[in-house]
Amino acid sequence: QTGLPRISALAEGICRETVRHAAYTRSLMSFLAGPSDIGGLHEFAAGELTNELVAALEEMQRRRQLVPWADVQVLGERLAGQLTITTFEWAAGQLSDEGFRGAVLYGTGVLLLGVARGSATDELERLVRKFQKPAASGRRPASRRRPVKTKGT
């Protein structure tokens, strides 16, 4: 897959695998949220995700689905950041499993919609409309959230 379908597949894969390996992901997120000496492991993982996203964004630009002035490196970093933050929210219990998927796909769509053009605009608008409600309804009240544990707590 290339371009926008690749980005959508990455986002869907993150949602699917995060929920499938919930205990592991929550443990990893707790570890990464605390003060750590992991020697750049988080930066490495975020860098790999960013590289995948940048490659897909470059393909979108070649296909004229992304405005030519968009800096794909900056955009890829913002997309990776949005995915990471949403994963932390899910790990902390702020989002249900379905809310996590909705928030990831809604956030990805909204972010890309601002710089998309051509057929990608229609596809992203459909994505945003489809996941807008699940993103909002999947947010848990504060009383049902898990506390984020950090190393030593």
PDB file of C-alpha atoms in Angstrom:
ATOM      1  CA  GLN A   1       0.000   0.000   0.000  1.00  0.00           C
ATOM      2  CA  THR A   2       1.103   3.543  -0.663  1.00  0.00           C
ATOM      3  CA  GLY A   3       0.037   7.056   0.238  1.00  0.00           C
ATOM      4  CA  LEU A   4      -3.178   7.565   2.134  1.00  0.00           C
ATOM      5  CA  PRO A   5      -4.143   3.861   2.199  1.00  0.00           C
ATOM      6  CA  ARG A   6      -0.765   3.143   3.823  1.00  0.00           C
ATOM      7  CA  ILE A   7      -1.355   5.799   6.499  1.00  0.00           C
ATOM      8  CA  SER A   8      -4.845   4.429   7.154  1.00  0.00           C
ATOM      9  CA  ALA A   9      -3.451   0.896   7.391  1.00  0.00           C
ATOM     10  CA  LEU A  10      -0.762   2.026   9.853  1.00  0.00           C
ATOM     11  CA  ALA A  11      -3.378   3.760  12.027  1.00  0.00           C
ATOM     12  CA  GLU A  12      -5.726   0.764  11.902  1.00  0.00           C
ATOM     13  CA  GLY A  13      -2.850  -1.604  12.690  1.00  0.00           C
ATOM     14  CA  ILE A  14      -1.817   0.447  15.703  1.00  0.00           C
ATOM     15  CA  CYS A  15      -5.403   0.363  16.978  1.00  0.00           C
ATOM     16  CA  ARG A  16      -5.817  -3.371  16.401  1.00  0.00           C
ATOM     17  CA  GLU A  17      -2.488  -4.453  17.897  1.00  0.00           C
ATOM     18  CA  THR A  18      -2.651  -2.042  20.844  1.00  0.00           C
ATOM     19  CA  VAL A  19      -6.005  -3.413  21.959  1.00  0.00           C
ATOM     20  CA  ARG A  20      -5.006  -7.010  21.165  1.00  0.00           C
ATOM     21  CA  HIS A  21      -1.965  -6.710  23.441  1.00  0.00           C
ATOM     22  CA  ALA A  22      -3.620  -4.441  25.998  1.00  0.00           C
ATOM     23  CA  ALA A  23      -1.731  -5.502  29.135  1.00  0.00           C
ATOM     24  CA  TYR A  24       1.640  -5.278  27.409  1.00  0.00           C
ATOM     25  CA  THR A  25       0.851  -1.899  25.833  1.00  0.00           C
ATOM     26  CA  ARG A  26      -0.370  -0.429  29.122  1.00  0.00           C
ATOM     27  CA  SER A  27       2.755  -1.683  30.862  1.00  0.00           C
ATOM     28  CA  LEU A  28       4.989  -0.250  28.146  1.00  0.00           C
ATOM     29  CA  MET A  29       3.173   3.088  28.194  1.00  0.00           C
ATOM     30  CA  SER A  30       3.519   3.272  31.981  1.00  0.00           C
ATOM     31  CA  PHE A  31       7.219   2.573  31.638  1.00  0.00           C
ATOM     32  CA  LEU A  32       7.663   5.198  28.939  1.00  0.00           C
ATOM     33  CA  ALA A  33       5.626   7.782  30.878  1.00  0.00           C
ATOM     34  CA  GLY A  34       7.921   7.671  33.893  1.00  0.00           C
ATOM     35  CA  PRO A  35      11.425   8.890  34.390  1.00  0.00           C
ATOM     36  CA  SER A  36      13.556   6.323  32.629  1.00  0.00           C
ATOM     37  CA  ASP A  37      16.981   5.369  31.517  1.00  0.00           C
ATOM     38  CA  ILE A  38      15.869   3.398  28.462  1.00  0.00           C
ATOM     39  CA  GLY A  39      18.480   5.032  26.285  1.00  0.00           C
ATOM     40  CA  GLY A  40      16.298   6.437  23.545  1.00  0.00           C
ATOM     41  CA  LEU A  41      14.046   3.405  23.002  1.00  0.00           C
ATOM     42  CA  HIS A  42      10.943   5.594  22.794  1.00  0.00           C
ATOM     43  CA  GLU A  43      12.691   7.963  20.381  1.00  0.00           C
ATOM     44  CA  PHE A  44      13.740   5.007  18.222  1.00  0.00           C
ATOM     45  CA  ALA A  45      10.183   3.611  18.049  1.00  0.00           C
ATOM     46  CA  ALA A  46       8.729   7.056  17.336  1.00  0.00           C
ATOM     47  CA  GLY A  47      11.399   7.579  14.669  1.00  0.00           C
ATOM     48  CA  GLU A  48      10.506   4.331  12.910  1.00  0.00           C
ATOM     49  CA  LEU A  49       6.813   5.251  12.897  1.00  0.00           C
ATOM     50  CA  THR A  50       7.659   8.729  11.630  1.00  0.00           C
ATOM     51  CA  ASN A  51       9.770   7.245   8.816  1.00  0.00           C
ATOM     52  CA  GLU A  52       6.854   5.051   7.697  1.00  0.00           C
ATOM     53  CA  LEU A  53       4.471   8.006   7.781  1.00  0.00           C
ATOM     54  CA  VAL A  54       6.896  10.296   5.910  1.00  0.00           C
ATOM     55  CA  ALA A  55       7.280   7.709   3.139  1.00  0.00           C
ATOM     56  CA  ALA A  56       3.498   7.502   2.787  1.00  0.00           C
ATOM     57  CA  LEU A  57       3.178  11.305   2.797  1.00  0.00           C
ATOM     58  CA  GLU A  58       5.863  11.577   0.096  1.00  0.00           C
ATOM     59  CA  GLU A  59       3.813   9.163  -2.006  1.00  0.00           C
ATOM     60  CA  MET A  60       0.713  11.308  -1.420  1.00  0.00           C
ATOM     61  CA  GLN A  61       2.662  14.352  -2.634  1.00  0.00           C
ATOM     62  CA  ARG A  62       3.854  12.516  -5.748  1.00  0.00           C
ATOM     63  CA  ARG A  63       0.237  11.570  -6.491  1.00  0.00           C
ATOM     64  CA  ARG A  64      -0.864  15.196  -5.938  1.00  0.00           C
ATOM     65  CA  GLN A  65      -3.005  14.209  -2.961  1.00  0.00           C
ATOM     66  CA  LEU A  66      -1.070  16.532  -0.658  1.00  0.00           C
ATOM     67  CA  VAL A  67      -0.344  20.229  -1.194  1.00  0.00           C
ATOM     68  CA  PRO A  68       3.173  20.744  -2.575  1.00  0.00           C
ATOM     69  CA  TRP A  69       4.185  23.177   0.173  1.00  0.00           C
ATOM     70  CA  ALA A  70       3.576  20.698   3.020  1.00  0.00           C
ATOM     71  CA  ASP A  71       6.785  19.639   4.786  1.00  0.00           C
ATOM     72  CA  VAL A  72       6.313  15.867   4.947  1.00  0.00           C
ATOM     73  CA  GLN A  73       8.905  15.445   7.717  1.00  0.00           C
ATOM     74  CA  VAL A  74       7.119  17.906  10.015  1.00  0.00           C
ATOM     75  CA  LEU A  75       3.729  16.440   9.106  1.00  0.00           C
ATOM     76  CA  GLY A  76       4.964  12.888   9.721  1.00  0.00           C
ATOM     77  CA  GLU A  77       6.305  13.917  13.126  1.00  0.00           C
ATOM     78  CA  ARG A  78       2.953  15.512  14.049  1.00  0.00           C
ATOM     79  CA  LEU A  79       1.055  12.403  12.939  1.00  0.00           C
ATOM     80  CA  ALA A  80       3.362  10.134  14.964  1.00  0.00           C
ATOM     81  CA  GLY A  81       2.951  12.445  17.965  1.00  0.00           C
ATOM     82  CA  GLN A  82      -0.826  12.373  17.660  1.00  0.00           C
ATOM     83  CA  LEU A  83      -0.785   8.554  17.549  1.00  0.00           C
ATOM     84  CA  THR A  84       1.522   8.360  20.580  1.00  0.00           C
ATOM     85  CA  ILE A  85      -0.520  10.785  22.666  1.00  0.00           C
ATOM     86  CA  THR A  86      -3.735   8.945  21.841  1.00  0.00           C
ATOM     87  CA  THR A  87      -2.106   5.646  22.830  1.00  0.00           C
ATOM     88  CA  PHE A  88      -1.106   7.151  26.193  1.00  0.00           C
ATOM     89  CA  GLU A  89      -4.710   8.348  26.689  1.00  0.00           C
ATOM     90  CA  TRP A  90      -5.988   4.828  25.979  1.00  0.00           C
ATOM     91  CA  ALA A  91      -3.385   3.243  28.292  1.00  0.00           C
ATOM     92  CA  ALA A  92      -4.500   5.606  31.074  1.00  0.00           C
ATOM     93  CA  GLY A  93      -8.102   4.488  30.607  1.00  0.00           C
ATOM     94  CA  GLN A  94      -9.265   7.815  29.204  1.00  0.00           C
ATOM     95  CA  LEU A  95     -10.544   6.068  26.077  1.00  0.00           C
ATOM     96  CA  SER A  96     -12.427   2.821  25.571  1.00  0.00           C
ATOM     97  CA  ASP A  97     -11.064   0.408  22.961  1.00  0.00           C
ATOM     98  CA  GLU A  98     -13.544   1.694  20.375  1.00  0.00           C
ATOM     99  CA  GLY A  99     -12.917   5.262  21.478  1.00  0.00           C
ATOM    100  CA  PHE A 100      -9.199   4.684  20.932  1.00  0.00           C
ATOM    101  CA  ARG A 101      -9.782   3.586  17.349  1.00  0.00           C
ATOM    102  CA  GLY A 102     -12.149   6.494  16.777  1.00  0.00           C
ATOM    103  CA  ALA A 103      -9.717   9.029  18.245  1.00  0.00           C
ATOM    104  CA  VAL A 104      -6.760   7.698  16.225  1.00  0.00           C
ATOM    105  CA  LEU A 105      -8.615   7.693  12.918  1.00  0.00           C
ATOM    106  CA  TYR A 106     -10.443  10.963  13.564  1.00  0.00           C
ATOM    107  CA  GLY A 107      -7.219  12.689  14.654  1.00  0.00           C
ATOM    108  CA  THR A 108      -5.292  11.346  11.666  1.00  0.00           C
ATOM    109  CA  GLY A 109      -8.042  12.445   9.294  1.00  0.00           C
ATOM    110  CA  VAL A 110      -8.408  15.939  10.759  1.00  0.00           C
ATOM    111  CA  LEU A 111      -4.667  16.528  10.693  1.00  0.00           C
ATOM    112  CA  LEU A 112      -4.307  15.427   7.067  1.00  0.00           C
ATOM    113  CA  LEU A 113      -7.465  17.131   5.844  1.00  0.00           C
ATOM    114  CA  GLY A 114      -5.828  20.530   6.226  1.00  0.00           C
ATOM    115  CA  VAL A 115      -3.142  19.720   3.643  1.00  0.00           C
ATOM    116  CA  ALA A 116      -4.898  17.185   1.429  1.00  0.00           C
ATOM    117  CA  ARG A 117      -6.127  17.806  -2.070  1.00  0.00           C
ATOM    118  CA  GLY A 118      -7.855  15.911  -4.850  1.00  0.00           C
ATOM    119  CA  SER A 119      -9.375  12.512  -4.158  1.00  0.00           C
ATOM    120  CA  ALA A 120      -7.648  12.328  -0.769  1.00  0.00           C
ATOM    121  CA  THR A 121      -9.823  15.209   0.472  1.00  0.00           C
ATOM    122  CA  ASP A 122     -13.038  13.268  -0.139  1.00  0.00           C
ATOM    123  CA  GLU A 123     -11.630  10.113   1.429  1.00  0.00           C
ATOM    124  CA  LEU A 124     -10.391  11.974   4.503  1.00  0.00           C
ATOM    125  CA  GLU A 125     -13.683  13.805   4.912  1.00  0.00           C
ATOM    126  CA  ARG A 126     -15.499  10.438   4.920  1.00  0.00           C
ATOM    127  CA  LEU A 127     -13.011   9.138   7.513  1.00  0.00           C
ATOM    128  CA  VAL A 128     -13.482  12.166   9.772  1.00  0.00           C
ATOM    129  CA  ARG A 129     -17.282  12.006   9.535  1.00  0.00           C
ATOM    130  CA  LYS A 130     -17.277   8.264  10.251  1.00  0.00           C
ATOM    131  CA  PHE A 131     -15.048   8.451  13.355  1.00  0.00           C
ATOM    132  CA  GLN A 132     -16.099  11.792  14.811  1.00  0.00           C
ATOM    133  CA  LYS A 133     -18.808  10.296  17.025  1.00  0.00           C
ATOM    134  CA  PRO A 134     -16.795   7.229  18.182  1.00  0.00           C
ATOM    135  CA  ALA A 135     -13.896   9.558  19.080  1.00  0.00           C
ATOM    136  CA  ALA A 136     -16.178  11.662  21.287  1.00  0.00           C
ATOM    137  CA  SER A 137     -18.315   8.881  22.756  1.00  0.00           C
ATOM    138  CA  GLY A 138     -15.311   6.677  23.578  1.00  0.00           C
ATOM    139  CA  ARG A 139     -13.941   9.124  26.145  1.00  0.00           C
ATOM    140  CA  ARG A 140     -14.402   7.779  29.674  1.00  0.00           C
ATOM    141  CA  PRO A 141     -15.426   9.923  32.636  1.00  0.00           C
ATOM    142  CA  ALA A 142     -12.594  10.656  35.069  1.00  0.00           C
ATOM    143  CA  SER A 143     -14.100   8.282  37.651  1.00  0.00           C
ATOM    144  CA  ARG A 144     -13.587   5.286  35.299  1.00  0.00           C
ATOM    145  CA  ARG A 145      -9.989   6.024  34.284  1.00  0.00           C
ATOM    146  CA  ARG A 146      -6.975   4.005  35.359  1.00  0.00           C
ATOM    147  CA  PRO A 147      -4.199   5.864  37.124  1.00  0.00           C
ATOM    148  CA  VAL A 148      -1.018   5.957  35.064  1.00  0.00           C
ATOM    149  CA  LYS A 149       1.661   4.161  37.008  1.00  0.00           C
ATOM    150  CA  THR A 150       5.248   5.189  36.612  1.00  0.00           C
ATOM    151  CA  LYS A 151       8.376   3.392  37.679  1.00  0.00           C
ATOM    152  CA  GLY A 152       8.540   3.338  41.454  1.00  0.00           C
ATOM    153  CA  THR A 153       4.774   3.800  42.042  1.00  0.00           C
TER     154      THR A 153
END
